[in-house]
Short mmCIF file of C-alpha atoms in Angstrom, two decimals:
data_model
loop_
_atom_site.label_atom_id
_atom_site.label_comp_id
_atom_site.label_asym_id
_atom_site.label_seq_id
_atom_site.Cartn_x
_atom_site.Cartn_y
_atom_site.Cartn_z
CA UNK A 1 -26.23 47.98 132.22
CA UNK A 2 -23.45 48.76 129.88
CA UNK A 3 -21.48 49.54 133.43
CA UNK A 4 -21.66 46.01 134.83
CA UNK A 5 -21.09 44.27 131.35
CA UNK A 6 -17.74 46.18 131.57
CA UNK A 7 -17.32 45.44 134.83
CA UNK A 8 -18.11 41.77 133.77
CA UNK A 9 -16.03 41.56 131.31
CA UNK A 10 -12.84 43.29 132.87
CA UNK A 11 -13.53 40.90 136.06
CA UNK A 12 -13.79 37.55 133.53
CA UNK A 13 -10.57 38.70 131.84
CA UNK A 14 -8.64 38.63 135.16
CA UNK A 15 -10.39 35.51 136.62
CA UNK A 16 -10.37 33.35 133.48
CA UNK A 17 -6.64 32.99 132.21
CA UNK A 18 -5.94 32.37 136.11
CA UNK A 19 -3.01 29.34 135.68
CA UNK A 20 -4.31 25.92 136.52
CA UNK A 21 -2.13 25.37 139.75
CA UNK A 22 -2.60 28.23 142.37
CA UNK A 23 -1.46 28.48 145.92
CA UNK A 24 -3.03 26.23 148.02
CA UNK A 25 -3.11 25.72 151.77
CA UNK A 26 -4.11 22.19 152.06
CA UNK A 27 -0.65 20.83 152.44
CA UNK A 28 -0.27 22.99 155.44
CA UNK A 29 -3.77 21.62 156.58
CA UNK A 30 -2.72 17.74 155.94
CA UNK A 31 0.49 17.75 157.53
CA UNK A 32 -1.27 19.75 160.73
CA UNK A 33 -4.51 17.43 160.19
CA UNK A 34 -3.26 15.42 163.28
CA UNK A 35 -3.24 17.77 165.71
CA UNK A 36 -6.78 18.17 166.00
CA UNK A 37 -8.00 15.37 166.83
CA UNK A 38 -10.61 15.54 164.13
CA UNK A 39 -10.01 14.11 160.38
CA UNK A 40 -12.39 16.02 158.53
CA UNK A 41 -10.30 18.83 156.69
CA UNK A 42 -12.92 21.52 156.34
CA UNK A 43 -14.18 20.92 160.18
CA UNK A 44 -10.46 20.98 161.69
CA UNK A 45 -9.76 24.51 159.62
CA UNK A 46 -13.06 26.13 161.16
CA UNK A 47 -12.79 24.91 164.21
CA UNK A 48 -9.05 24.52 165.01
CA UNK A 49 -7.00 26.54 162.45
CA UNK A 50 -9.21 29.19 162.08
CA UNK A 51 -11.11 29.19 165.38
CA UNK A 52 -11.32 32.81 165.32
CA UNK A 53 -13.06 32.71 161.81
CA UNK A 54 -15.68 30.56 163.56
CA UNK A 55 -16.42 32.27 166.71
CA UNK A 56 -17.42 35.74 165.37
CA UNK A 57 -19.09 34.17 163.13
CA UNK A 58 -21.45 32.29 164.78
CA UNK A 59 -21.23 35.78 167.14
CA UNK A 60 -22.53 37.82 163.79
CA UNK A 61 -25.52 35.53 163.52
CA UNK A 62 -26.06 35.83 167.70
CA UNK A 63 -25.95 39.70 167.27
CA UNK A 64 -28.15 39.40 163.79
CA UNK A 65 -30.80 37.86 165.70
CA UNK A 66 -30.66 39.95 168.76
CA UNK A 67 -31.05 43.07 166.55
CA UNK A 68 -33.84 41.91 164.82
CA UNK A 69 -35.26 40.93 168.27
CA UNK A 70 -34.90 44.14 169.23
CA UNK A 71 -36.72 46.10 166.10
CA UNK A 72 -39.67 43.53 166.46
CA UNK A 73 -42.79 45.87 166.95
CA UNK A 74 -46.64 44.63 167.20
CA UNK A 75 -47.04 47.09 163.63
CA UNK A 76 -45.19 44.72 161.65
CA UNK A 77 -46.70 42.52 159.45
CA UNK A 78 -46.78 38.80 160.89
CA UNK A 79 -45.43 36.79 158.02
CA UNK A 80 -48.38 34.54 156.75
CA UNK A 81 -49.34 31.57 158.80
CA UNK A 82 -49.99 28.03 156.29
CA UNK A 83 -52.20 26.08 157.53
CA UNK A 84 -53.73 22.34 156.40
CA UNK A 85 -54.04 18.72 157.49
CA UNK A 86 -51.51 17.37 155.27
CA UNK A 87 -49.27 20.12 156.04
CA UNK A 88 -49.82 19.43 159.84
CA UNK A 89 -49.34 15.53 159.28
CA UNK A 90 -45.77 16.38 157.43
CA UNK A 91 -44.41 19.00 159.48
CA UNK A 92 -44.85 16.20 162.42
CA UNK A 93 -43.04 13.80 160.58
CA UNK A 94 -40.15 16.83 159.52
CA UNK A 95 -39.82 17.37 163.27
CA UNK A 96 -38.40 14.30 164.80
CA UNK A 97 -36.56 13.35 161.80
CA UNK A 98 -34.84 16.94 161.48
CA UNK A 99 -33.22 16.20 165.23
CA UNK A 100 -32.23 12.78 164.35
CA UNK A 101 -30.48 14.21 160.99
CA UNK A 102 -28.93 17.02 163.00
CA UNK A 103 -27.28 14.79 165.49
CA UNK A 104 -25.83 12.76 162.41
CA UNK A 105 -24.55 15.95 161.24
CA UNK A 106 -22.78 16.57 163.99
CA UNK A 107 -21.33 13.10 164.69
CA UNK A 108 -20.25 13.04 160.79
CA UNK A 109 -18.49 16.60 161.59
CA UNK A 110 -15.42 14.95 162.69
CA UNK A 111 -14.22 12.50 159.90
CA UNK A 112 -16.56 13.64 157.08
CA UNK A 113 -18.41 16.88 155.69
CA UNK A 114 -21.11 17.96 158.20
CA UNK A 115 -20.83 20.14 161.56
CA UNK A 116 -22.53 22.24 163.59
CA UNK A 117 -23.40 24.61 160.59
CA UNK A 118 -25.09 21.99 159.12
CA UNK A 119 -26.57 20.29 161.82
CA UNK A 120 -27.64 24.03 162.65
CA UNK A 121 -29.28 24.69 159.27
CA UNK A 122 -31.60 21.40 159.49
CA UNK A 123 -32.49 22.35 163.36
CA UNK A 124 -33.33 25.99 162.39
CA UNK A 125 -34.86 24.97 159.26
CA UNK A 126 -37.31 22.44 160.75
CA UNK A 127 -37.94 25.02 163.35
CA UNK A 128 -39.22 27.47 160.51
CA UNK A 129 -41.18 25.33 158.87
CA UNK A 130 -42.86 24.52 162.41
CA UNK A 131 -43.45 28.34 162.97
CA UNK A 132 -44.45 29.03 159.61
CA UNK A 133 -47.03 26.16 159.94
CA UNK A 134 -48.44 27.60 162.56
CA UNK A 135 -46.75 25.69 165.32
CA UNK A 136 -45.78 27.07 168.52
CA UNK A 137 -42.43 25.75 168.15
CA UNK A 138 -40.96 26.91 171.39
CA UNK A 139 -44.38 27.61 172.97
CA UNK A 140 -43.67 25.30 176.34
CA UNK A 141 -40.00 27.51 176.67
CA UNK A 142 -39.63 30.38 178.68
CA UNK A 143 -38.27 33.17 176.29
CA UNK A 144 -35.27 33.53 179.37
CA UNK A 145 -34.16 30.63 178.62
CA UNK A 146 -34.59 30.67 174.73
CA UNK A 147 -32.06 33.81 174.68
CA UNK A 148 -29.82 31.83 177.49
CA UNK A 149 -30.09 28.63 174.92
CA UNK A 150 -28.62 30.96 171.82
CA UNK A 151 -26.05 32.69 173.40
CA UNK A 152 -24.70 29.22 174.73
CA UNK A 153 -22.99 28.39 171.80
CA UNK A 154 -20.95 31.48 171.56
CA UNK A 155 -20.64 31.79 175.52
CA UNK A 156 -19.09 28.32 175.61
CA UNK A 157 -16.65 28.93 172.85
CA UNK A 158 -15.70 32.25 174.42
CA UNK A 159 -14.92 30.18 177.37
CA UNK A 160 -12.93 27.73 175.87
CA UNK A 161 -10.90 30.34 174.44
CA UNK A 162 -10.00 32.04 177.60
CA UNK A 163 -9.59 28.24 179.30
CA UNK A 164 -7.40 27.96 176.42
CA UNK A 165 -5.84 31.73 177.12
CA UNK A 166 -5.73 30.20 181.16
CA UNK A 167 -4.15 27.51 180.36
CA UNK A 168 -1.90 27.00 177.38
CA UNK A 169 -1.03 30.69 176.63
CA UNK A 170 -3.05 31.15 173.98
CA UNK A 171 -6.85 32.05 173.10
CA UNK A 172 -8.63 29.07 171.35
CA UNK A 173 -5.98 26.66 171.88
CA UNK A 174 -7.21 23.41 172.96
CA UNK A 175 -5.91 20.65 175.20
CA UNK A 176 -4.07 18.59 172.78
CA UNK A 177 -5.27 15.08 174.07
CA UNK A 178 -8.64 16.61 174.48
CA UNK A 179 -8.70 18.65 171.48
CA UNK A 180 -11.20 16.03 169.85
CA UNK A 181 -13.70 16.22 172.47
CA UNK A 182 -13.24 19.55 172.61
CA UNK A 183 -14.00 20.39 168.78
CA UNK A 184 -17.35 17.45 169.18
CA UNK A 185 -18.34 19.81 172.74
CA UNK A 186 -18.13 22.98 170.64
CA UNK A 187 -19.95 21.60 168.07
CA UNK A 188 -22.76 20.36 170.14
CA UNK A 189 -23.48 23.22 171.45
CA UNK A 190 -22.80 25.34 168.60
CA UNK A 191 -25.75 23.33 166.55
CA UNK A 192 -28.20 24.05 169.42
CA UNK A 193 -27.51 27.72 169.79
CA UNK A 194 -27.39 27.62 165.77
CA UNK A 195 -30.94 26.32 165.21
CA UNK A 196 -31.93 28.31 167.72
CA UNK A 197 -30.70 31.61 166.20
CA UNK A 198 -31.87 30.69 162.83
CA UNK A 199 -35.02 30.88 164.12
CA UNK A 200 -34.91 33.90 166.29
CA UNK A 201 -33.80 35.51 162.56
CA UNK A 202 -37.68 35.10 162.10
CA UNK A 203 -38.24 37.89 164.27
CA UNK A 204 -41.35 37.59 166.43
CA UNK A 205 -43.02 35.24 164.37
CA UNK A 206 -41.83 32.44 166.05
CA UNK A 207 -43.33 33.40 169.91
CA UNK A 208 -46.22 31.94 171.00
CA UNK A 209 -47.83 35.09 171.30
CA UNK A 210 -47.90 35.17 166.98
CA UNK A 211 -50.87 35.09 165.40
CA UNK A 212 -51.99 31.56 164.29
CA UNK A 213 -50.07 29.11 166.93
CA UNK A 214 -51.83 26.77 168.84
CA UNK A 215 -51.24 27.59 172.43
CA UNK A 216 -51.51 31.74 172.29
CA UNK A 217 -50.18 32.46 175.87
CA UNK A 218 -50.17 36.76 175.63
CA UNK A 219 -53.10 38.25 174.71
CA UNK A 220 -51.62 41.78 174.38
CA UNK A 221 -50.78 41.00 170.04
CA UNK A 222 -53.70 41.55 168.57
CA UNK A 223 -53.18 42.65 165.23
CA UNK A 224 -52.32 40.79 162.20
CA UNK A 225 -54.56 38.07 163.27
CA UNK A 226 -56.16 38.07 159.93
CA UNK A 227 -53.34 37.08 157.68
CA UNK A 228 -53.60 33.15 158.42
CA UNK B 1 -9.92 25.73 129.75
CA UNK B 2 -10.43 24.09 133.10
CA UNK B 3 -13.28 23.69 135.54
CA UNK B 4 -11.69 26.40 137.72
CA UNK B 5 -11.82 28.81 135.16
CA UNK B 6 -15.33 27.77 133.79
CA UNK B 7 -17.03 28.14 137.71
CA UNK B 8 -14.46 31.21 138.23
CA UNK B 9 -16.21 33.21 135.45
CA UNK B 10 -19.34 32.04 136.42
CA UNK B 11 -19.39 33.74 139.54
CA UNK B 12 -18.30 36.74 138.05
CA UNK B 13 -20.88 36.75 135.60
CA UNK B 14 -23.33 36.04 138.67
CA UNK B 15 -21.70 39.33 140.75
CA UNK B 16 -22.72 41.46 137.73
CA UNK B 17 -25.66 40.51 137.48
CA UNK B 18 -26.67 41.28 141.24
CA UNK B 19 -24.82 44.25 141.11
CA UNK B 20 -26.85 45.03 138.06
CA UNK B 21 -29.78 44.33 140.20
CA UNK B 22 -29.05 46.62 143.46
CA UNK B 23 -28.61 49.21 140.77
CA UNK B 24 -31.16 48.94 138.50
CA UNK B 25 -34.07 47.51 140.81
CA UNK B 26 -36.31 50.06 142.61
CA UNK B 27 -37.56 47.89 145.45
CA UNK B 28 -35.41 47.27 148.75
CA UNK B 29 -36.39 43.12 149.09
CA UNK B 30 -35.47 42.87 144.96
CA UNK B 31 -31.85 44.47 145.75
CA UNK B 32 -31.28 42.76 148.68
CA UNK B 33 -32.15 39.72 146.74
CA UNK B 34 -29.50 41.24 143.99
CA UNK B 35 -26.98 41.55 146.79
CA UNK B 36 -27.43 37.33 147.45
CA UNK B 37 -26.86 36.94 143.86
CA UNK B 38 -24.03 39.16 144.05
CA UNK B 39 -22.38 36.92 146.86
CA UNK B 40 -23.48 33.58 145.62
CA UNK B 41 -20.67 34.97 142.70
CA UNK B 42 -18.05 35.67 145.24
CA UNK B 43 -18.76 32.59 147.09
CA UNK B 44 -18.17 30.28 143.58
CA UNK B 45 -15.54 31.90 142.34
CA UNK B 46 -13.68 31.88 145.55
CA UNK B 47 -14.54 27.85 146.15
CA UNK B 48 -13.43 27.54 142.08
CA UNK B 49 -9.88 29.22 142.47
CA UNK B 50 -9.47 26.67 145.71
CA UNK B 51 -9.69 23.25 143.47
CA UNK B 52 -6.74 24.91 141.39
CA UNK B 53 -4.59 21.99 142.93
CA UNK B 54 -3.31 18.97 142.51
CA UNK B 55 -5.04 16.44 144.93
CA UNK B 56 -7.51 17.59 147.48
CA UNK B 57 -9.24 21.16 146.92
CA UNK B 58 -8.13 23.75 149.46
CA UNK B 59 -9.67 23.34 152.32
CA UNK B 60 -9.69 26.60 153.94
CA UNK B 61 -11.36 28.23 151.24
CA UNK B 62 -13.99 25.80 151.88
CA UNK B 63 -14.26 26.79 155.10
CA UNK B 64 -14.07 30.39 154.49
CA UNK B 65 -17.04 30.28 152.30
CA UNK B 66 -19.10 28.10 154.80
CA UNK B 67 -18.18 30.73 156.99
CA UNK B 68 -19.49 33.55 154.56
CA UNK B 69 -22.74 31.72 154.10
CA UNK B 70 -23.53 32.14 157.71
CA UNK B 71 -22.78 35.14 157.94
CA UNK B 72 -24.69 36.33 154.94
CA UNK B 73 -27.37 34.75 156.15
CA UNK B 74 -27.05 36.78 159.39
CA UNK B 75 -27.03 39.74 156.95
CA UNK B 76 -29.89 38.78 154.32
CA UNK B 77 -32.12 38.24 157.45
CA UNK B 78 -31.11 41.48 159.12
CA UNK B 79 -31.72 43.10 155.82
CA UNK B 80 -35.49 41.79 156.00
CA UNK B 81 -36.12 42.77 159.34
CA UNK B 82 -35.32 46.18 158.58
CA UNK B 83 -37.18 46.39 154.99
CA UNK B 84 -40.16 44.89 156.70
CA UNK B 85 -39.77 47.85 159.96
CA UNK B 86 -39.39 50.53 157.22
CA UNK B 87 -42.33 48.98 155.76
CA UNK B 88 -44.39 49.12 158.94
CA UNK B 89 -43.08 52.72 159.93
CA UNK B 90 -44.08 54.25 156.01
CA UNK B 91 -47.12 52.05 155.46
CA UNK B 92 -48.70 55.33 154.32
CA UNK B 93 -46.74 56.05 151.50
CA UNK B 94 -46.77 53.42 148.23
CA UNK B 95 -42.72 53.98 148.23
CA UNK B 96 -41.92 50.23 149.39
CA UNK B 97 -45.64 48.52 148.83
CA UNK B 98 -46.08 49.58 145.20
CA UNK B 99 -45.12 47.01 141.69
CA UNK B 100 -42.30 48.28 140.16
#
């Protein structure tokens, strides 16, 4: 306790008489704003400047979710399945709306905050609430082409990069007259494989197979049926 | 004082209190709760010293951070997964199930 107070205290003393103007790197940003195709400041830095910054990051969350995929085990408790009428009634309402939200996201990416992390967090959190309702969310997909589905996003900005590398000389460097379409491609995807990762993060509990979905299609989990 | 200094000590008051957390809580989901907190400091006191400008706040810290969300959510979730397999794999023992 007395530890982190100092700790606090030596880290306020430093971070409070900072001076009022400090370095800044959105001149360098406006006066390059151009070149991207894109007039949204934040979007053009993650996805042009600091492509890199972007693509292992949405990499981390692909690996996050393929290592929890890979410690799922039929011994671990199911997460709690809600179930109800009105709960039902909303989470189809959430549904539609969450997609229609998600591709405003992304449209508002280029000129105004929003983007595929965005877009991504509504798809993957309307996907959550559908599996923690008890909805087979994905139930009618084959888990193939789930997996195929999340690594898109990264795959496709991998290969733009080496297009890039291919054609210009450099990795992530995008067509200039292209470059908007490129970033609003990217972006598209990204969202997709996004949601789709956000909700692989669940671990199991999002199959079919879980305990509590509608459509149970494997009939080999059979424990933790009775936490619903 | 400004706003950037206000929001800047904020978030350092914030990372002492998680890291008070991870150290002084006993239960794995509780510090890795504390290590959000923790974070959510960084995160604010990064995105405070960025509006220390003139005109439009930096930018790339903005982006920085959005990037450091996602990835700590990447984290925070693995984190989970693994408190809830060590969870599965010592069911037995009350180390992880008990109150604190």
């Amino acid at each position: 306790m007395a530890g982190c107070t100092g700790l606090a205290v030596v880290l306020a003393s430093v971070v409070w008489p900072l001076p009022e103007t400090g370095p800044s790197l959105a001149p360098l940003v406006e006066t390059s704003l151009a070149d991207t195709g894109v007039s949204s400041r934040v979007t053009a830095v993650l996805l042009a400047f600091r492509g890199y910054d972007t693509l292992l990051e949405v990499t981390v969350l692909f690996v996050a979710a393929v290592a929890i995929r890979s410690m799922s085990s039929k011994s671990a408790p199911h997460p709690a399945h809600v179930r109800g009428r009105a709960l039902h009634a909303l989470l189809r309402l959430i549904a539609p709306l969450a997609i229609l939200l998600a591709a405003y996201f992304v449209w508002l990416g280029s000129h105004a905050p929003g983007g595929a992390f965005q877009a991504g967090a509504v798809l993957g959190g309307a996907g959550i609430a559908l599996a923690l309702g008890g909805v087979a969310v994905l139930g009618a997909v084959p888990p193939t082409a789930v997996r195929a589905l999340a690594a898109l996003g990264p795959g496709v900005f991998v290969g733009v990069g080496v297009g890039g590398l291919l054609a210009d000389g450099a990795f992530l460097r995008y067509p200039p007259e292209f470059a908007s379409l490129t970033i609003f491609a990217i972006e598209a995807v990204l969202t997709v494989s996004i949601g789709l990762a956000l909700l692989l993060l669940l671990g199991e509990a999002w199959s079919p197979a879980a305990p509590g979905s509608q459509e149970p299609t494997d009939s080999g989990d059979t424990n933790g049926g009775g936490r619903a | 004082m400004s706003e950037a200094a206000l929001y800047g000590t904020l978030g350092v008051l914030l990372f002492s209190l998680g890291l008070y957390g991870v150290i002084a809580r006993r239960l794995a989901l509780r510090k890795l709760i504390a290590v959000n907190v923790m974070i959510s400091g960084v995160f604010l006191t990064f995105i405070a010293s960025g509006t220390r400008v003139s005109g439009t706040p930096d930018p790339v810290a903005q982006a920085i951070v959005l990037t450091g969300i996602v990835v700590t959510l990447g984290g925070t979730a693995l984190g989970l997964a693994l408190i809830r397999r060590i969870r599965a794999l010592t069911r037995d023992s009350d180390r992880y199930d008990g109150a604190e």
